[in-house]
């Protein structure tokens, strides 16, 4: 007898949500399949019908988020995107729990996720106003990407204390004018 697709997806989503909730509170090494199953209201064997282990679940969470981001960017009419456009795609209510887990304090795999995110966003997609074939270009790009991600992470950790518009304008202003204008009276 086949399972109903909506029930299957709901069960899978429940495991993901519980995992993200736990992962935002403690390191992945401290999370057990039994704990995820108990908090989800299912048994361990049900968990194993969806994932082989916690690390496959983590991969699934990352892949879902990155695929959603790529799909969103593909739907935009622009052929070139700023990194802020990419982050803007991640700024959705349904991504908040996942982002809190992946970018949070306990995200031992955070560096891995950020590396994957950077890799997904090819330089050809970005509108970066940096000199081409210059010895310092890799440093400029790393500064741009790392700073954007760090600011986005801080914003998520601060429970989005600025509106999306305020946050993205702040990032844009910081790149174009630096912090000096914010200290003038």
PDB file of C-alpha atoms in Angstrom:
ATOM      1  CA  UNK A   1       0.000   0.000   0.000  1.00  0.00           C
ATOM      2  CA  UNK A   2       1.469   3.357  -1.036  1.00  0.00           C
ATOM      3  CA  UNK A   3       1.704   6.233   1.358  1.00  0.00           C
ATOM      4  CA  UNK A   4      -0.165   9.388   0.529  1.00  0.00           C
ATOM      5  CA  UNK A   5       2.326  11.999  -0.778  1.00  0.00           C
ATOM      6  CA  UNK A   6       1.016  14.822   1.426  1.00  0.00           C
ATOM      7  CA  UNK A   7       1.351  12.663   4.554  1.00  0.00           C
ATOM      8  CA  UNK A   8       4.855  11.595   3.522  1.00  0.00           C
ATOM      9  CA  UNK A   9       5.917  15.206   2.955  1.00  0.00           C
ATOM     10  CA  UNK A  10       4.331  16.303   6.235  1.00  0.00           C
ATOM     11  CA  UNK A  11       6.243  13.614   8.142  1.00  0.00           C
ATOM     12  CA  UNK A  12       9.507  14.542   6.409  1.00  0.00           C
ATOM     13  CA  UNK A  13       8.889  18.223   7.144  1.00  0.00           C
ATOM     14  CA  UNK A  14       8.197  17.472  10.798  1.00  0.00           C
ATOM     15  CA  UNK A  15      11.574  15.711  11.100  1.00  0.00           C
ATOM     16  CA  UNK A  16      13.267  18.700   9.434  1.00  0.00           C
ATOM     17  CA  UNK A  17      11.577  21.232  11.719  1.00  0.00           C
ATOM     18  CA  UNK A  18      12.412  19.307  14.886  1.00  0.00           C
ATOM     19  CA  UNK A  19      16.006  18.835  13.729  1.00  0.00           C
ATOM     20  CA  UNK A  20      16.382  22.559  12.972  1.00  0.00           C
ATOM     21  CA  UNK A  21      14.884  23.474  16.326  1.00  0.00           C
ATOM     22  CA  UNK A  22      17.338  21.181  18.129  1.00  0.00           C
ATOM     23  CA  UNK A  23      20.284  22.219  15.957  1.00  0.00           C
ATOM     24  CA  UNK A  24      19.704  25.861  16.812  1.00  0.00           C
ATOM     25  CA  UNK A  25      19.991  24.910  20.514  1.00  0.00           C
ATOM     26  CA  UNK A  26      22.937  22.494  20.551  1.00  0.00           C
ATOM     27  CA  UNK A  27      25.696  20.995  18.388  1.00  0.00           C
ATOM     28  CA  UNK A  28      24.761  18.325  15.874  1.00  0.00           C
ATOM     29  CA  UNK A  29      26.944  15.809  17.743  1.00  0.00           C
ATOM     30  CA  UNK A  30      24.583  16.117  20.723  1.00  0.00           C
ATOM     31  CA  UNK A  31      21.431  15.398  18.686  1.00  0.00           C
ATOM     32  CA  UNK A  32      20.248  11.805  18.431  1.00  0.00           C
ATOM     33  CA  UNK A  33      17.847  10.155  16.023  1.00  0.00           C
ATOM     34  CA  UNK A  34      15.865   8.994  19.065  1.00  0.00           C
ATOM     35  CA  UNK A  35      15.484  12.582  20.284  1.00  0.00           C
ATOM     36  CA  UNK A  36      14.308  13.774  16.848  1.00  0.00           C
ATOM     37  CA  UNK A  37      11.863  10.868  16.599  1.00  0.00           C
ATOM     38  CA  UNK A  38      10.476  11.434  20.112  1.00  0.00           C
ATOM     39  CA  UNK A  39       9.984  15.179  19.620  1.00  0.00           C
ATOM     40  CA  UNK A  40       8.423  14.530  16.207  1.00  0.00           C
ATOM     41  CA  UNK A  41       5.913  12.054  17.606  1.00  0.00           C
ATOM     42  CA  UNK A  42       7.248   9.186  15.510  1.00  0.00           C
ATOM     43  CA  UNK A  43       9.482   6.224  16.223  1.00  0.00           C
ATOM     44  CA  UNK A  44      13.072   5.736  15.065  1.00  0.00           C
ATOM     45  CA  UNK A  45      12.100   3.329  12.290  1.00  0.00           C
ATOM     46  CA  UNK A  46       9.922   6.046  10.741  1.00  0.00           C
ATOM     47  CA  UNK A  47      12.892   8.439  10.803  1.00  0.00           C
ATOM     48  CA  UNK A  48      14.999   5.842   8.963  1.00  0.00           C
ATOM     49  CA  UNK A  49      12.374   5.590   6.217  1.00  0.00           C
ATOM     50  CA  UNK A  50      13.283   9.194   5.338  1.00  0.00           C
ATOM     51  CA  UNK A  51      16.951   9.601   6.299  1.00  0.00           C
ATOM     52  CA  UNK A  52      19.864   7.241   6.909  1.00  0.00           C
ATOM     53  CA  UNK A  53      21.239   9.417   9.706  1.00  0.00           C
ATOM     54  CA  UNK A  54      21.342  12.962  11.082  1.00  0.00           C
ATOM     55  CA  UNK A  55      24.000  14.029   8.590  1.00  0.00           C
ATOM     56  CA  UNK A  56      21.839  13.013   5.647  1.00  0.00           C
ATOM     57  CA  UNK A  57      19.047  15.045   7.235  1.00  0.00           C
ATOM     58  CA  UNK A  58      21.439  18.023   7.469  1.00  0.00           C
ATOM     59  CA  UNK A  59      22.371  17.580   3.786  1.00  0.00           C
ATOM     60  CA  UNK A  60      18.688  17.466   2.906  1.00  0.00           C
ATOM     61  CA  UNK A  61      18.006  20.678   4.846  1.00  0.00           C
ATOM     62  CA  UNK A  62      20.893  22.455   3.109  1.00  0.00           C
ATOM     63  CA  UNK A  63      19.957  21.128  -0.326  1.00  0.00           C
ATOM     64  CA  UNK A  64      16.322  22.154   0.062  1.00  0.00           C
ATOM     65  CA  UNK A  65      17.334  25.677   1.058  1.00  0.00           C
ATOM     66  CA  UNK A  66      19.921  26.066  -1.722  1.00  0.00           C
ATOM     67  CA  UNK A  67      17.544  24.648  -4.348  1.00  0.00           C
ATOM     68  CA  UNK A  68      14.802  27.008  -3.230  1.00  0.00           C
ATOM     69  CA  UNK A  69      17.236  29.920  -3.465  1.00  0.00           C
ATOM     70  CA  UNK A  70      18.372  28.895  -6.968  1.00  0.00           C
ATOM     71  CA  UNK A  71      14.770  28.501  -8.099  1.00  0.00           C
ATOM     72  CA  UNK A  72      13.907  31.957  -6.760  1.00  0.00           C
ATOM     73  CA  UNK A  73      16.913  33.526  -8.500  1.00  0.00           C
ATOM     74  CA  UNK A  74      16.035  31.758 -11.758  1.00  0.00           C
ATOM     75  CA  UNK A  75      12.541  33.257 -11.588  1.00  0.00           C
ATOM     76  CA  UNK A  76      13.968  36.744 -11.439  1.00  0.00           C
ATOM     77  CA  UNK A  77      14.244  38.412 -14.828  1.00  0.00           C
ATOM     78  CA  UNK A  78      17.755  39.676 -14.207  1.00  0.00           C
ATOM     79  CA  UNK A  79      20.651  37.695 -15.609  1.00  0.00           C
ATOM     80  CA  UNK A  80      23.026  39.237 -13.070  1.00  0.00           C
ATOM     81  CA  UNK A  81      22.420  39.380  -9.342  1.00  0.00           C
ATOM     82  CA  UNK A  82      24.029  41.048  -6.416  1.00  0.00           C
ATOM     83  CA  UNK A  83      24.804  38.872  -3.441  1.00  0.00           C
ATOM     84  CA  UNK A  84      22.113  40.811  -1.595  1.00  0.00           C
ATOM     85  CA  UNK A  85      19.602  39.481  -4.146  1.00  0.00           C
ATOM     86  CA  UNK A  86      20.654  35.998  -3.146  1.00  0.00           C
ATOM     87  CA  UNK A  87      20.255  36.786   0.526  1.00  0.00           C
ATOM     88  CA  UNK A  88      16.915  38.427  -0.232  1.00  0.00           C
ATOM     89  CA  UNK A  89      15.750  35.086  -1.676  1.00  0.00           C
ATOM     90  CA  UNK A  90      16.563  33.500   1.677  1.00  0.00           C
ATOM     91  CA  UNK A  91      14.601  36.167   3.537  1.00  0.00           C
ATOM     92  CA  UNK A  92      11.357  34.258   3.756  1.00  0.00           C
ATOM     93  CA  UNK A  93       9.402  33.276   6.830  1.00  0.00           C
ATOM     94  CA  UNK A  94       9.594  29.580   5.915  1.00  0.00           C
ATOM     95  CA  UNK A  95      13.411  29.735   5.861  1.00  0.00           C
ATOM     96  CA  UNK A  96      13.838  31.330   9.278  1.00  0.00           C
ATOM     97  CA  UNK A  97      13.944  28.107  11.306  1.00  0.00           C
ATOM     98  CA  UNK A  98      16.418  26.532   8.876  1.00  0.00           C
ATOM     99  CA  UNK A  99      18.626  29.637   8.765  1.00  0.00           C
ATOM    100  CA  UNK A 100      18.667  29.893  12.565  1.00  0.00           C
ATOM    101  CA  UNK A 101      19.946  26.325  12.651  1.00  0.00           C
ATOM    102  CA  UNK A 102      22.451  26.543   9.792  1.00  0.00           C
ATOM    103  CA  UNK A 103      23.832  29.960  10.697  1.00  0.00           C
ATOM    104  CA  UNK A 104      23.404  29.756  14.462  1.00  0.00           C
ATOM    105  CA  UNK A 105      25.959  29.460  17.228  1.00  0.00           C
ATOM    106  CA  UNK A 106      25.795  25.667  17.340  1.00  0.00           C
ATOM    107  CA  UNK A 107      26.140  25.194  13.614  1.00  0.00           C
ATOM    108  CA  UNK A 108      29.395  23.230  13.615  1.00  0.00           C
ATOM    109  CA  UNK A 109      28.629  22.649   9.971  1.00  0.00           C
ATOM    110  CA  UNK A 110      28.074  26.399   9.466  1.00  0.00           C
ATOM    111  CA  UNK A 111      31.401  26.837   7.679  1.00  0.00           C
ATOM    112  CA  UNK A 112      30.471  23.975   5.370  1.00  0.00           C
ATOM    113  CA  UNK A 113      27.075  25.500   4.595  1.00  0.00           C
ATOM    114  CA  UNK A 114      28.571  28.944   3.954  1.00  0.00           C
ATOM    115  CA  UNK A 115      31.152  27.359   1.658  1.00  0.00           C
ATOM    116  CA  UNK A 116      28.351  25.584  -0.232  1.00  0.00           C
ATOM    117  CA  UNK A 117      26.370  28.816  -0.448  1.00  0.00           C
ATOM    118  CA  UNK A 118      29.368  30.681  -1.856  1.00  0.00           C
ATOM    119  CA  UNK A 119      29.954  27.875  -4.364  1.00  0.00           C
ATOM    120  CA  UNK A 120      26.329  27.922  -5.531  1.00  0.00           C
ATOM    121  CA  UNK A 121      26.576  31.596  -6.332  1.00  0.00           C
ATOM    122  CA  UNK A 122      28.981  31.651  -9.203  1.00  0.00           C
ATOM    123  CA  UNK A 123      30.942  34.813  -9.750  1.00  0.00           C
ATOM    124  CA  UNK A 124      29.382  35.114 -13.193  1.00  0.00           C
ATOM    125  CA  UNK A 125      26.017  35.631 -11.505  1.00  0.00           C
ATOM    126  CA  UNK A 126      27.194  38.467  -9.336  1.00  0.00           C
ATOM    127  CA  UNK A 127      27.320  42.132 -10.161  1.00  0.00           C
ATOM    128  CA  UNK A 128      30.556  42.980  -8.433  1.00  0.00           C
ATOM    129  CA  UNK A 129      32.268  46.169  -9.365  1.00  0.00           C
ATOM    130  CA  UNK A 130      35.794  44.824  -8.905  1.00  0.00           C
ATOM    131  CA  UNK A 131      38.676  44.915 -11.364  1.00  0.00           C
ATOM    132  CA  UNK A 132      38.984  41.767 -13.442  1.00  0.00           C
ATOM    133  CA  UNK A 133      42.263  39.827 -13.468  1.00  0.00           C
ATOM    134  CA  UNK A 134      43.713  41.974 -10.703  1.00  0.00           C
ATOM    135  CA  UNK A 135      45.910  40.317  -8.075  1.00  0.00           C
ATOM    136  CA  UNK A 136      43.606  41.561  -5.314  1.00  0.00           C
ATOM    137  CA  UNK A 137      40.303  40.533  -6.950  1.00  0.00           C
ATOM    138  CA  UNK A 138      39.950  37.276  -4.950  1.00  0.00           C
ATOM    139  CA  UNK A 139      40.322  39.310  -1.752  1.00  0.00           C
ATOM    140  CA  UNK A 140      37.687  41.813  -2.840  1.00  0.00           C
ATOM    141  CA  UNK A 141      35.265  39.008  -3.661  1.00  0.00           C
ATOM    142  CA  UNK A 142      35.914  37.181  -0.385  1.00  0.00           C
ATOM    143  CA  UNK A 143      35.431  40.421   1.560  1.00  0.00           C
ATOM    144  CA  UNK A 144      32.143  41.101  -0.216  1.00  0.00           C
ATOM    145  CA  UNK A 145      30.717  37.593   0.212  1.00  0.00           C
ATOM    146  CA  UNK A 146      31.922  37.016   3.760  1.00  0.00           C
ATOM    147  CA  UNK A 147      30.804  40.421   4.990  1.00  0.00           C
ATOM    148  CA  UNK A 148      27.367  40.023   3.428  1.00  0.00           C
ATOM    149  CA  UNK A 149      26.921  36.593   4.968  1.00  0.00           C
ATOM    150  CA  UNK A 150      28.117  37.763   8.381  1.00  0.00           C
ATOM    151  CA  UNK A 151      25.716  40.696   8.381  1.00  0.00           C
ATOM    152  CA  UNK A 152      22.863  38.426   7.249  1.00  0.00           C
ATOM    153  CA  UNK A 153      23.719  35.936   9.997  1.00  0.00           C
ATOM    154  CA  UNK A 154      23.729  38.703  12.622  1.00  0.00           C
ATOM    155  CA  UNK A 155      20.374  39.968  11.358  1.00  0.00           C
ATOM    156  CA  UNK A 156      18.875  36.469  11.621  1.00  0.00           C
ATOM    157  CA  UNK A 157      20.336  36.000  15.118  1.00  0.00           C
ATOM    158  CA  UNK A 158      18.863  39.347  16.194  1.00  0.00           C
ATOM    159  CA  UNK A 159      15.428  38.075  15.155  1.00  0.00           C
ATOM    160  CA  UNK A 160      15.328  40.426  12.143  1.00  0.00           C
ATOM    161  CA  UNK A 161      15.277  43.537  14.312  1.00  0.00           C
ATOM    162  CA  UNK A 162      15.343  45.640  11.122  1.00  0.00           C
ATOM    163  CA  UNK A 163      12.785  45.321   8.365  1.00  0.00           C
ATOM    164  CA  UNK A 164      14.019  43.573   5.221  1.00  0.00           C
ATOM    165  CA  UNK A 165      14.128  46.903   3.412  1.00  0.00           C
ATOM    166  CA  UNK A 166      16.135  48.548   6.209  1.00  0.00           C
ATOM    167  CA  UNK A 167      18.565  45.648   6.392  1.00  0.00           C
ATOM    168  CA  UNK A 168      19.272  45.441   2.661  1.00  0.00           C
ATOM    169  CA  UNK A 169      19.598  49.210   2.410  1.00  0.00           C
ATOM    170  CA  UNK A 170      22.051  49.169   5.320  1.00  0.00           C
ATOM    171  CA  UNK A 171      24.194  46.533   3.581  1.00  0.00           C
ATOM    172  CA  UNK A 172      24.102  48.470   0.332  1.00  0.00           C
ATOM    173  CA  UNK A 173      24.996  51.724   2.124  1.00  0.00           C
ATOM    174  CA  UNK A 174      27.859  50.074   4.009  1.00  0.00           C
ATOM    175  CA  UNK A 175      29.376  48.852   0.744  1.00  0.00           C
ATOM    176  CA  UNK A 176      28.952  52.134  -1.062  1.00  0.00           C
ATOM    177  CA  UNK A 177      29.755  54.625   1.738  1.00  0.00           C
ATOM    178  CA  UNK A 178      31.226  52.684   4.670  1.00  0.00           C
ATOM    179  CA  UNK A 179      30.298  53.346   8.289  1.00  0.00           C
ATOM    180  CA  UNK A 180      31.432  56.985   8.458  1.00  0.00           C
ATOM    181  CA  UNK A 181      28.035  58.489   7.460  1.00  0.00           C
ATOM    182  CA  UNK A 182      26.425  56.757  10.456  1.00  0.00           C
ATOM    183  CA  UNK A 183      28.722  58.618  12.871  1.00  0.00           C
ATOM    184  CA  UNK A 184      27.998  62.092  11.535  1.00  0.00           C
ATOM    185  CA  UNK A 185      25.474  64.158  13.421  1.00  0.00           C
TER     186      UNK A 185
END
